[in-house]
XYZ file of C-alpha atoms in Angstrom:
610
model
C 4.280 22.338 18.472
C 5.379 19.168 17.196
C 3.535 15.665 17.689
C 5.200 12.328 16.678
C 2.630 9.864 15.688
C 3.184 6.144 16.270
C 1.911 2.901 14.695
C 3.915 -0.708 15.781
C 3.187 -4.132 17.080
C 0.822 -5.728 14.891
C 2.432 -5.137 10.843
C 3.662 -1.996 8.897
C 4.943 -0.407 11.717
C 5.422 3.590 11.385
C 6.630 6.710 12.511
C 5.535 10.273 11.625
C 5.613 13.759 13.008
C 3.864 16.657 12.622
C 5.033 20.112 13.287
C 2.158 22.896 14.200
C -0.296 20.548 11.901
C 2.132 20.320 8.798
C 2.992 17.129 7.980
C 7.152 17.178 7.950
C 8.282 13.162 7.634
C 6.573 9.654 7.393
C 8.136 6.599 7.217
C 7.365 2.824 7.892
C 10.209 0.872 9.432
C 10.705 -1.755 6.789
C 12.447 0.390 5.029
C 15.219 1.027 7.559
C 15.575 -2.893 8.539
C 14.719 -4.274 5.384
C 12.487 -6.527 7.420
C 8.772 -6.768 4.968
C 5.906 -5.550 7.450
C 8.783 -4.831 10.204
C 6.227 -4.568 13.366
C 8.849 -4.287 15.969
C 9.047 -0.399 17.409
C 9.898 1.858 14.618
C 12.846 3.108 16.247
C 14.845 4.206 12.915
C 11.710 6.092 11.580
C 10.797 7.881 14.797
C 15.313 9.219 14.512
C 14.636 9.981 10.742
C 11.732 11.639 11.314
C 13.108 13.318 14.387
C 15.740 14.534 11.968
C 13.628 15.726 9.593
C 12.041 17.567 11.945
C 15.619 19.035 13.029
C 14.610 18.122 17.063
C 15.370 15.607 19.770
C 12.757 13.314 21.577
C 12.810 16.185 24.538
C 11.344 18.773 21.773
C 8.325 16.515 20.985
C 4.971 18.030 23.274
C 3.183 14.801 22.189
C 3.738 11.148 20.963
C 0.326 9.454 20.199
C -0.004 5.855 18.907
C -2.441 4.876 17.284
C -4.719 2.283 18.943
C -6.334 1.631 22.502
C -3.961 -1.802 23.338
C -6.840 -2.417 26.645
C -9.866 -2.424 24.142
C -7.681 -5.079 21.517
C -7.012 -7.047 24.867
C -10.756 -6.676 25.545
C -11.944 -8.205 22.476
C -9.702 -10.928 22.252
C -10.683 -12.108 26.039
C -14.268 -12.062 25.077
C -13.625 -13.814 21.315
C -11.525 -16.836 23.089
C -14.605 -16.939 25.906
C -17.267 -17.129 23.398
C -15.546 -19.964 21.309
C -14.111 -21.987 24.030
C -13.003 -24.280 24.636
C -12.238 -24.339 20.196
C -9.834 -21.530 20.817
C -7.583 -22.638 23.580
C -4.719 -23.234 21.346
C -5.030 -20.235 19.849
C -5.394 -18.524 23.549
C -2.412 -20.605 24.590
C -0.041 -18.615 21.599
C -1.576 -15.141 22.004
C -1.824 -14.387 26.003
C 1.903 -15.280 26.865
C 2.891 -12.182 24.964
C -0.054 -10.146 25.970
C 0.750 -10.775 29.559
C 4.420 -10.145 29.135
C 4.348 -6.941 26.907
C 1.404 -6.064 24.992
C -0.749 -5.296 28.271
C 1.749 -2.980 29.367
C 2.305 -1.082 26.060
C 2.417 1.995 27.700
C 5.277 1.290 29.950
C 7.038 -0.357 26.582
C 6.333 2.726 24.573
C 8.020 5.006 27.364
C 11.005 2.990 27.958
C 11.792 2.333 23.630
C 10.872 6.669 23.760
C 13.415 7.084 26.542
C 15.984 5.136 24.698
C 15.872 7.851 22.150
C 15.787 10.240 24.259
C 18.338 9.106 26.749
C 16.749 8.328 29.572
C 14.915 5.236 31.091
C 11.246 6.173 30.625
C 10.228 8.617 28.448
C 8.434 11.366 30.360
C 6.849 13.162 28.098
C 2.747 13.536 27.218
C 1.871 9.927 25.739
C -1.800 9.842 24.536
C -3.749 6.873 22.521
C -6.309 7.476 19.762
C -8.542 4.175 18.597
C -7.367 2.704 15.831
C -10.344 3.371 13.199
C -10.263 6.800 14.147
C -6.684 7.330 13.289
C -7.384 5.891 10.256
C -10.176 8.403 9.633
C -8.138 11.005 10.242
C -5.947 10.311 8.080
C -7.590 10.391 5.282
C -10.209 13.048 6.201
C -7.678 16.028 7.629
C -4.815 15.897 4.853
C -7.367 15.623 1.865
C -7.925 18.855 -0.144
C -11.742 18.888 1.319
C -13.375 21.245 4.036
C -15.947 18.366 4.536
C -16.125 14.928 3.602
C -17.958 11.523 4.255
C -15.175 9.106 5.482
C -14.989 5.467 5.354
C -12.672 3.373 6.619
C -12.730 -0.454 6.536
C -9.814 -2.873 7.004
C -9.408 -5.964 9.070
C -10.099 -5.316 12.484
C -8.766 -2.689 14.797
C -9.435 -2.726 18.733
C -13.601 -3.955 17.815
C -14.097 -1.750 14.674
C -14.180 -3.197 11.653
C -15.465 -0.757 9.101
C -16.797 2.705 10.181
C -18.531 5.732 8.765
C -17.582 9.038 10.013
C -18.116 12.624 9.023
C -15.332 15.100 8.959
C -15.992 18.949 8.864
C -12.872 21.510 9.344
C -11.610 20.569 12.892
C -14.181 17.769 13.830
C -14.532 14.430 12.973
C -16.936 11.885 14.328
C -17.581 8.414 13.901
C -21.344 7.581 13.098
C -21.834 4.006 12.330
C -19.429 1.223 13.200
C -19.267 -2.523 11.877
C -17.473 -4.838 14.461
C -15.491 -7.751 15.040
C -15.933 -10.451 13.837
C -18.009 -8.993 10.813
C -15.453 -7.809 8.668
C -14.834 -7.261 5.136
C -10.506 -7.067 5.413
C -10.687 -10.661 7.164
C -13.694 -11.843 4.306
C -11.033 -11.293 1.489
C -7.993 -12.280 3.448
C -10.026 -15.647 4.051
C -9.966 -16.176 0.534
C -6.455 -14.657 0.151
C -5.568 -17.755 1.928
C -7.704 -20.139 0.579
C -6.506 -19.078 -3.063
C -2.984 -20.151 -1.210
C -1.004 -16.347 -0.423
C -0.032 -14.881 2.618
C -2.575 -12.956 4.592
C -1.891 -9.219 5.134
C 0.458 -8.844 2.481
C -1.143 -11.096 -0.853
C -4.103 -9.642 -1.129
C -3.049 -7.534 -3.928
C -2.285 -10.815 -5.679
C -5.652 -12.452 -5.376
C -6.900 -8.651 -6.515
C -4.283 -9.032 -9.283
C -5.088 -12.706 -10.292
C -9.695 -11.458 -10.355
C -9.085 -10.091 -14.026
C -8.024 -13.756 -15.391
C -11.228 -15.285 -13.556
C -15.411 -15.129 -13.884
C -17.040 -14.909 -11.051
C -18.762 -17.954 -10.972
C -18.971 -18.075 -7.394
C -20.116 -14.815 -6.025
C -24.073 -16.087 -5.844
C -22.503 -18.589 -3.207
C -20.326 -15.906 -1.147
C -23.624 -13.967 -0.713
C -25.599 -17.043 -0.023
C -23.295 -18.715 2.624
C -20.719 -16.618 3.867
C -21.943 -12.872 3.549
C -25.346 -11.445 4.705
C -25.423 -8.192 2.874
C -27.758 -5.373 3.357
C -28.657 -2.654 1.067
C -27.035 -0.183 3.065
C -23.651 -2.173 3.277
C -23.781 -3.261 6.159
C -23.152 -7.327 6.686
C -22.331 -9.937 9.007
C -20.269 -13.158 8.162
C -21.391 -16.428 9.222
C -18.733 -17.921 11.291
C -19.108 -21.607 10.980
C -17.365 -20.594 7.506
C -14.172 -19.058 9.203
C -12.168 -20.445 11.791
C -9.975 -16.582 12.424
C -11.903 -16.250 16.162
C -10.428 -19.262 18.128
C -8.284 -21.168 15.352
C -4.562 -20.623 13.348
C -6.686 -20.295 10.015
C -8.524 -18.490 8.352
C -10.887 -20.565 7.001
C -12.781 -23.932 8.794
C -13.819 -27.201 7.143
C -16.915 -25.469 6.283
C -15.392 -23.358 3.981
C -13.786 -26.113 1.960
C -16.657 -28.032 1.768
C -18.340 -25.325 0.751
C -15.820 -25.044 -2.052
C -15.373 -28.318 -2.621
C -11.373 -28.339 -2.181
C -8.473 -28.154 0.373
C -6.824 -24.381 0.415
C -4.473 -24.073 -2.145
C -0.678 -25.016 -1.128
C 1.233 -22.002 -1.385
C 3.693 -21.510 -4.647
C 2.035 -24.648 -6.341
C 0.333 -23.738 -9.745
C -2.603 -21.663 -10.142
C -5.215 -23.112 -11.531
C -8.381 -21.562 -13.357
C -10.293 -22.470 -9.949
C -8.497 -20.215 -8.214
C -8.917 -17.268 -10.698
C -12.757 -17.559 -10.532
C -12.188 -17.411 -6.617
C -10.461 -14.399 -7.004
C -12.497 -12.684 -9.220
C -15.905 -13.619 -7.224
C -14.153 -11.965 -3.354
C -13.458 -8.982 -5.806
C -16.962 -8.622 -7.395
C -18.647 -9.172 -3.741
C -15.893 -6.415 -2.139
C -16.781 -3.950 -4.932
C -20.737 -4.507 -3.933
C -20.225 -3.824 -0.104
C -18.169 -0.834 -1.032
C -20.275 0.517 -3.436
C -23.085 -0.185 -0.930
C -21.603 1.538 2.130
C -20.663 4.504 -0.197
C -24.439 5.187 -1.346
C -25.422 4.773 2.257
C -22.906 7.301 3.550
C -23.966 9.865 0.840
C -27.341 9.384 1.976
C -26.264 9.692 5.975
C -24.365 12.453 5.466
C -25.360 14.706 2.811
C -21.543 15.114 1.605
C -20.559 15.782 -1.926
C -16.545 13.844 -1.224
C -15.734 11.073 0.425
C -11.900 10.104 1.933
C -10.867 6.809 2.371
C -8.541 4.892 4.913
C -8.136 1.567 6.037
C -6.706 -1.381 4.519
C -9.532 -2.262 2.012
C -8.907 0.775 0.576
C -6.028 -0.240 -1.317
C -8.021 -1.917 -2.833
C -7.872 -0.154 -6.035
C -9.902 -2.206 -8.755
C -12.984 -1.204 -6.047
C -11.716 2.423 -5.984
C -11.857 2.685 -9.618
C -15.540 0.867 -9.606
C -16.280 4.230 -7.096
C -15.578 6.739 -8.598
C -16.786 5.984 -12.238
C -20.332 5.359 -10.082
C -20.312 8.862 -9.095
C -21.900 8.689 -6.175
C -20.013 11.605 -4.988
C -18.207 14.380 -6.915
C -14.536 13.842 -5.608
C -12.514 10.829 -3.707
C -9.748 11.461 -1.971
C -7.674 8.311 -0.568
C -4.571 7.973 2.333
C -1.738 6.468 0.290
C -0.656 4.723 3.219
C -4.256 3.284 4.036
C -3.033 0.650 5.548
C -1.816 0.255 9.550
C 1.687 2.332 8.258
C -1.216 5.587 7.620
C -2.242 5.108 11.370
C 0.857 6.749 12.270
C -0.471 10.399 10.163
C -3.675 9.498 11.167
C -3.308 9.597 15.185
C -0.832 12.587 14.936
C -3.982 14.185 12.978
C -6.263 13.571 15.387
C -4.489 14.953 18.726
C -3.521 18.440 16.660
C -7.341 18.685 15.446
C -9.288 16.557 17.935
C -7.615 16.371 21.300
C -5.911 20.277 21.517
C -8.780 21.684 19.277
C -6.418 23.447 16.672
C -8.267 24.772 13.565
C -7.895 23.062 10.015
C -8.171 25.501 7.000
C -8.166 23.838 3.965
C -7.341 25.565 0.442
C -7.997 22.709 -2.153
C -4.472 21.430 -1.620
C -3.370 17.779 -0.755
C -1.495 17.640 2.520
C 0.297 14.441 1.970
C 2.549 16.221 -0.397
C 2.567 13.213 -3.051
C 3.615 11.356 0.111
C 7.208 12.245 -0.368
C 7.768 12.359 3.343
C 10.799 10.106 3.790
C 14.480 10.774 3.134
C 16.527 11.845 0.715
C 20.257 12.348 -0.154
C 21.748 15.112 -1.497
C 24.516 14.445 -4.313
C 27.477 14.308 -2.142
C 26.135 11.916 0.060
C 25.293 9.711 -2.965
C 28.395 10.096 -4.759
C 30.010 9.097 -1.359
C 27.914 6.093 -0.636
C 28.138 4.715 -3.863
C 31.924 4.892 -3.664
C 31.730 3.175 -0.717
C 30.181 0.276 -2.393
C 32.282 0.101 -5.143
C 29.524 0.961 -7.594
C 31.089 2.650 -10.830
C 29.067 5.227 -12.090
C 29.003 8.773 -14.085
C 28.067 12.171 -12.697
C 25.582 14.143 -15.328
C 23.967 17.245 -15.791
C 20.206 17.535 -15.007
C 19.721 17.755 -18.670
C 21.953 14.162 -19.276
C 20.358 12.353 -16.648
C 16.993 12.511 -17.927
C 18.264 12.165 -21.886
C 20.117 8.791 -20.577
C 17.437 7.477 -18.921
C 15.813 8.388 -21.840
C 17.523 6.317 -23.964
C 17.634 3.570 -21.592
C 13.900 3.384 -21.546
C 13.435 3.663 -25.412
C 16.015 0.251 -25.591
C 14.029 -1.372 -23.606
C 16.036 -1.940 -20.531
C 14.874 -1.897 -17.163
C 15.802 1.130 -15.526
C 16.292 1.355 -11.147
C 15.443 4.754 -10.501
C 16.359 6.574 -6.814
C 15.065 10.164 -7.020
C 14.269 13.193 -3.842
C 12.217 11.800 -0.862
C 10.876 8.118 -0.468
C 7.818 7.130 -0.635
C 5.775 7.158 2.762
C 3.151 4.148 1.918
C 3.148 1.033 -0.055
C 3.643 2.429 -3.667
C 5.988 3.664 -5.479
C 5.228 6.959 -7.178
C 8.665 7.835 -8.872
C 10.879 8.456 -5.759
C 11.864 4.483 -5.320
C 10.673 3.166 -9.072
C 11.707 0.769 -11.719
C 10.936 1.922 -14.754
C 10.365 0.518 -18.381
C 8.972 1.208 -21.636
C 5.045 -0.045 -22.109
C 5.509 -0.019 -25.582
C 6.886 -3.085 -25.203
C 5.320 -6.658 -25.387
C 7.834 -8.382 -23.290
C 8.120 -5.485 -20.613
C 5.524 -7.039 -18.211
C 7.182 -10.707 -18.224
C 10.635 -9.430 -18.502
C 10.331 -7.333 -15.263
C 8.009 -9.813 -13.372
C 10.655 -12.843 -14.187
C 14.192 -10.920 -14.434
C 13.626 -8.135 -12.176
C 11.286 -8.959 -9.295
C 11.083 -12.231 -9.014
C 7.358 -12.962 -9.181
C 4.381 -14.269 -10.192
C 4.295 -13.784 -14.113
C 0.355 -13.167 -13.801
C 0.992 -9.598 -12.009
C -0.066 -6.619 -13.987
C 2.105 -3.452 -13.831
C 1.221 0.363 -13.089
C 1.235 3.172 -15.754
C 2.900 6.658 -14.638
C 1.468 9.770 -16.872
C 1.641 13.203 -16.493
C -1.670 14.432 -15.035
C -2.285 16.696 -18.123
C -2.416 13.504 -20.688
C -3.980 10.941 -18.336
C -7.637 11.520 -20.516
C -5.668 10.843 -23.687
C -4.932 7.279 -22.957
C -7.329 6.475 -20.238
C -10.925 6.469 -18.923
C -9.965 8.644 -15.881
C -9.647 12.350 -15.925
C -9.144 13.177 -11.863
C -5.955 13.392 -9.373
C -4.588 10.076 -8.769
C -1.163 10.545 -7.650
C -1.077 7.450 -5.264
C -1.642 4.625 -7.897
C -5.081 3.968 -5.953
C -7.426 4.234 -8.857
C -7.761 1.702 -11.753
C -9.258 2.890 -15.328
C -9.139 1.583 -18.600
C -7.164 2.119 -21.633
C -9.209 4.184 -24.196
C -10.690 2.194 -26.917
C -8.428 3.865 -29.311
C -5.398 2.935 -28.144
C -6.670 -0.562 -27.898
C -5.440 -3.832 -30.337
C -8.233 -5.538 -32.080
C -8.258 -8.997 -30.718
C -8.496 -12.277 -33.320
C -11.354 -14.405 -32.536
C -8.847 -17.245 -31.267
C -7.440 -14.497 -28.528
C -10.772 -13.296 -27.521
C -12.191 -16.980 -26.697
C -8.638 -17.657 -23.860
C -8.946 -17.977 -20.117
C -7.035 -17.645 -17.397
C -3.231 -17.296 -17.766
C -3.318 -17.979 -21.450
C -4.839 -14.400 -21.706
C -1.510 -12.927 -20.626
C 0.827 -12.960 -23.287
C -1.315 -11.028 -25.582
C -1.092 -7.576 -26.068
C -3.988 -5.653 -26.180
C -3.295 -2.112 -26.542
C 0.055 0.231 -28.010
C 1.358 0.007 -24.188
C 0.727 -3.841 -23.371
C 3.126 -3.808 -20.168
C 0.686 -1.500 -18.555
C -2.873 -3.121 -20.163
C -4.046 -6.078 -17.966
C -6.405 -8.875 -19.413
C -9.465 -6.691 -19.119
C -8.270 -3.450 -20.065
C -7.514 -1.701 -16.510
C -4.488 -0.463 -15.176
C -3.769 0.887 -12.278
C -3.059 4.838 -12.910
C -0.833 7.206 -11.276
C -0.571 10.504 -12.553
C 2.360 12.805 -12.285
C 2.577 15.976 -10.907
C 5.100 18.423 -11.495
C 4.599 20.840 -8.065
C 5.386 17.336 -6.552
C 7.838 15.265 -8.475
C 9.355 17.547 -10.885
C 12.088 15.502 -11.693
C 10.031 12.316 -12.800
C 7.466 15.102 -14.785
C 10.391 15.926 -16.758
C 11.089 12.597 -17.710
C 7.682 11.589 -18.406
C 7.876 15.058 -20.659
C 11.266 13.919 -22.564
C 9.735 10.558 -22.953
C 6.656 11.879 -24.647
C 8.973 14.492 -26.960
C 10.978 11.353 -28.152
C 8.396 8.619 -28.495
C 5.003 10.276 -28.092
C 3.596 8.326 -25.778
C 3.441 10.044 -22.186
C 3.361 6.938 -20.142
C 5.787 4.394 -18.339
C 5.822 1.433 -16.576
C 6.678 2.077 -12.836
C 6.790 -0.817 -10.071
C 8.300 -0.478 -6.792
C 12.446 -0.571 -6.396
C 12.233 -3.885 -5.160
C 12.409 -7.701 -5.321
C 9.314 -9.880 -4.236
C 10.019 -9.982 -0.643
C 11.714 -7.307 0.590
C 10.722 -3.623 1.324
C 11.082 -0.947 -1.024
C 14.655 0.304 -1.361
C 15.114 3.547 1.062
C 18.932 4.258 0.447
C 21.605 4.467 -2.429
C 23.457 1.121 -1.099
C 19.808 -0.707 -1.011
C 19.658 1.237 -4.498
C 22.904 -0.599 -5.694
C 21.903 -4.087 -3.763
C 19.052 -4.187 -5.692
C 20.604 -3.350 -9.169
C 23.868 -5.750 -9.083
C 21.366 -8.882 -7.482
C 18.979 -8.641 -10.366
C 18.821 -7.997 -14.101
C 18.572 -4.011 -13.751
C 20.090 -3.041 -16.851
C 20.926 0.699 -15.379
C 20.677 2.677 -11.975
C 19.843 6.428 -12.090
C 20.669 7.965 -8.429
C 20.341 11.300 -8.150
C 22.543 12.278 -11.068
C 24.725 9.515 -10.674
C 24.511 7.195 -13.969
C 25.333 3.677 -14.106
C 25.001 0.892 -16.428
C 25.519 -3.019 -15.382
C 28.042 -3.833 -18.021
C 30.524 -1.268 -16.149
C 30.919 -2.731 -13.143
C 33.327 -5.025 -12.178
C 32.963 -8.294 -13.316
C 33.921 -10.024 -9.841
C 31.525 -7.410 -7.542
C 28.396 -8.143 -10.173
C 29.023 -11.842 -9.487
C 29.792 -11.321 -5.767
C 26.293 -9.295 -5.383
C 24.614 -11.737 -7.215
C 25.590 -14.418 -5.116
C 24.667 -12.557 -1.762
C 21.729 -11.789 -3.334
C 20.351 -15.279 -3.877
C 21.263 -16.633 -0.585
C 19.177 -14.250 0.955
């Protein structure tokens, strides 16, 4: 039986199917259309993963998507009544496409089906799951565990906010539900925008700028904005937000409160702006640590799985775990809306036609390799088509070039197996670099990606070494859990160094691989397993054997911007626009200085203007 699982029409928009409750593709849209957070229907990742799945739309028993549109229509009528008549504006924007297309989502989701399919309306069996109980499936029925606590908390869904549920084998039910407008996604997305970045996509920025800040303001956040309880539960007082019935996220209130106008986007950071940061992050770790000590107390569980939006948030993941308030974690890699499309899939196999879940320890998501690959030929023949120039090695030669690639410090685009399904790149869709070296983390932020020179980088390592150069010694194959470098691998600091704040902090090194160390020590871990990414094992292996140090910088194959790359001519884009020093798809080799003078100016040009 195979059941396609479908997230679309807010952000992240997704496509997955399962295939008698094995998880056979996954892939978010973006990737295809090169749109960032592509929320249109993700018609070219419901045909790959129809592909992968070797079947047509008339093969699929069910397609699910994964939220109730009525209940989202629901909640906005009765938000715009209780503010009005503040919120007309905002009503005047929103209902014209709610009345035209978002009321009717059914009827939409047949006909874009049917166009797959063939026909004018899909006929098929189309259910809908709510949307904070796909994302509790996710995480609950593809983690290793035969029961689990499960927590899910993001921005809002249909009403839900932030949920507890309890998962055991087949069955999963929702206990305890926060709602709308209480929420702790739209509390840090507030001050995502008030620290002046993009809501729904920068919050890994302000969580990326907290380490440079104190948190000089959190006493403030708890006394205005955030009534906490000790079981993590909260409500937010609204005269402080203006996300119900205005265009903002935050009101008047909440600059007064802070005594400043938001922050204009891409104007300097200042040291205010780092103490915001790191206060949000300190009061987000407190209501997750909170909610986690209440679940283990509700439920009795020994694990806990994780889904949702906020928990991507992996500074608080790493805060978890070393609390130990329960034996094992186990996180969605795709926590965010993209997951939704596993997660509803998930939940009509086990929850609507009652099919049995066995567990044996293992991880379902595979390493979330679940999107598509290319075999050699099709590589060889796409590059070719680009007029890449390149050299075909031996398995053996293309991780000893890479190799020494690495080891000369160059930055190193590297296409390998299946893409990533989620917004990290584990090794399949990486850039990769030496963290040896001091200049790594500016070089790639500056050259290569095009960003803000404050953001840190992630450290790959085997899983076997990860407790010989950091403080974490569990699975964490989806770069969701930070730790900090060992003590011994740390650089003494001079008594000048240690008394810096803010940005000045960044250009010191602190430990023997400063591209991965951020100011305070952390990084953000992934470790490397060889049943699931053999290929990038074996380099992490040879790397070790030449240098002995079993770590390397991976960031996603990107530029700030644009989606991960999914295919070997997004591979090559990528390479010629920026200052890639070599490309490693597949076995296909190539170095910059080899290609043709007039295409590397050519690409570089295109590249710009875009």
């Amino acid at each position: 039986m195979r059941i396609l699982g479908i997230s679309a029409f807010y952000h992240d928009s997704a496509a997955a199917i399962i295939e008698d409750g094995r998880i056979v593709a996954a892939a978010q849209e973006e990737r295809f259309t090169r749109k960032k957070h592509d929320a249109d229907f993700p018609t070219n990742a419901v045909a790959y993963c129809l592909s992968a799945a070797e079947c047509e739309m008339a093969e699929v028993d069910h397609v699910v998507f994964y939220d109730k549109p009525i209940l989202k229509f629901e909640r906005l009528l009765e938000t715009y009544l209780a503010t009005s008549p503040r919120g007309f504006r905002s009503f005047k924007m929103a209902m014209p496409l709610w009345i035209k297309e978002k009321l009717f989502q059914k009827k939409l989701l047949r006909r874009y089906l049917g166009k797959l399919a063939g026909v004018k309306q899909w006929p098929g069996s189309l259910l809908f799951t709510e949307h904070h109980l796909a994302h509790a499936a996710s995480a609950f029925f593809p983690s290793p565990f035969a029961s689990a606590a499960v927590l899910t908390m993001d921005g809002v869904g249909e009403w839900c906010t932030t949920s507890l549920g309890h998962g055991r084998g087949k069955d999963l039910h929702i206990l305890k539900e926060i709602r709308f407008p209480h929420s702790l996604g739209l509390l840090y997305s507030a001050f995502t925008y008030y620290t002046g970045f993009k809501v729904n996509s920068g919050e890994y920025k302000v969580m990326g700028l907290a380490p440079y800040g104190r948190p000089l303001f959190v006493q403030k956040i708890l006394d205005h904005l955030i009534d906490l309880k000790e079981d993590g539960s909260f409500r937010l007082d609204q005269r402080y937000f203006d996300y119900c019935a205005g265009l903002t996220m935050t009101s008047p209130a909440f600059h007064e409160l802070f005594g400043a106008a938001p922050r204009r986007p891409e104007s300097p950071l200042t040291q205010r702006e780092m103490d915001l940061a790191a206060s949000v992050q300190a009061v987000t770790e407190e209501v997750v640590l909170k909610l986690a000590r209440f679940a283990r107390q509700e439920t009795g569980e020994r694990h806990l799985c994780l889904a949702g939006g906020v928990a991507l948030n992996c500074v608080a993941n790493g805060k978890l775990l070393k609390e130990r308030i329960f034996d094992d974690i186990w996180i969605q890699p795709a926590a965010g809306d993209a997951g939704g499309a596993v997660g509803s899939a998930l939940a009509a196999w086990h929850g609507y036609l009652g099919n049995r879940r066995s567990p044996d320890g293992r991880d379902r998501m595979a390493g979330a390799y679940l999107g598509p690959a290319f075999d050699q030929r099709e590589i060889e023949k796409r590059l070719t088509a680009s007029g890449a120039v390149y050299t075909v090695l031996s398995d053996e030669d293309v991780i000893a070039r890479t190799v020494d690639a690495i080891v000369d410090e160059k930055a190193v685009g590297w296409m390998q197996g299946r893409m990533e399904f989620g917004p990290r790149a584990l090794g399949g869709r990486s850039i990769l670099g030496d963290p040896r070296s001091p200049t790594m983390q500016k070089t790639l932020n500056l050259k290569v990606k095009y960003r803000e020179s404050f953001r840190p980088f992630a450290p790959s390592v085997r899983r076997e070494d990860v407790a010989e150069w950091f403080d974490v010694d569990v699975d964490s194959p989806y770069m969701l859990l930070v730790g900090d470098v060992l003590d011994r691998h740390r650089l003494p600091l001079g008594a000048g160094e240690a008394a810096l704040f803010g940005i000045a902090r960044l250009n010191v090194p602190r430990s023997g691989i400063p591209a991965v160390t951020h100011v305070d020590y952390s990084a953000r871990v992934q470790t490397v397993h060889r049943d699931t990414n053999p290929r990038y094992w074996e380099l992490l292996s040879a790397f070790k054997q030449r240098t002995g140090c079993p770590v390397l910088v991976n960031t996603s194959f990107n530029v700030r911007g644009e989606p991960i790359v999914c295919t070997p001519e997004d591979a090559f884009r990528c390479f010629m626009g920026t200052e890639i020093e070599c490309l490693v798809v597949g076995n296909c080799f190539l170095r910059k200085e080899d290609q043709p003078s007039n295409l590397r100016q050519d690409y570089k040009d295109r590249f710009e203007l875009d």
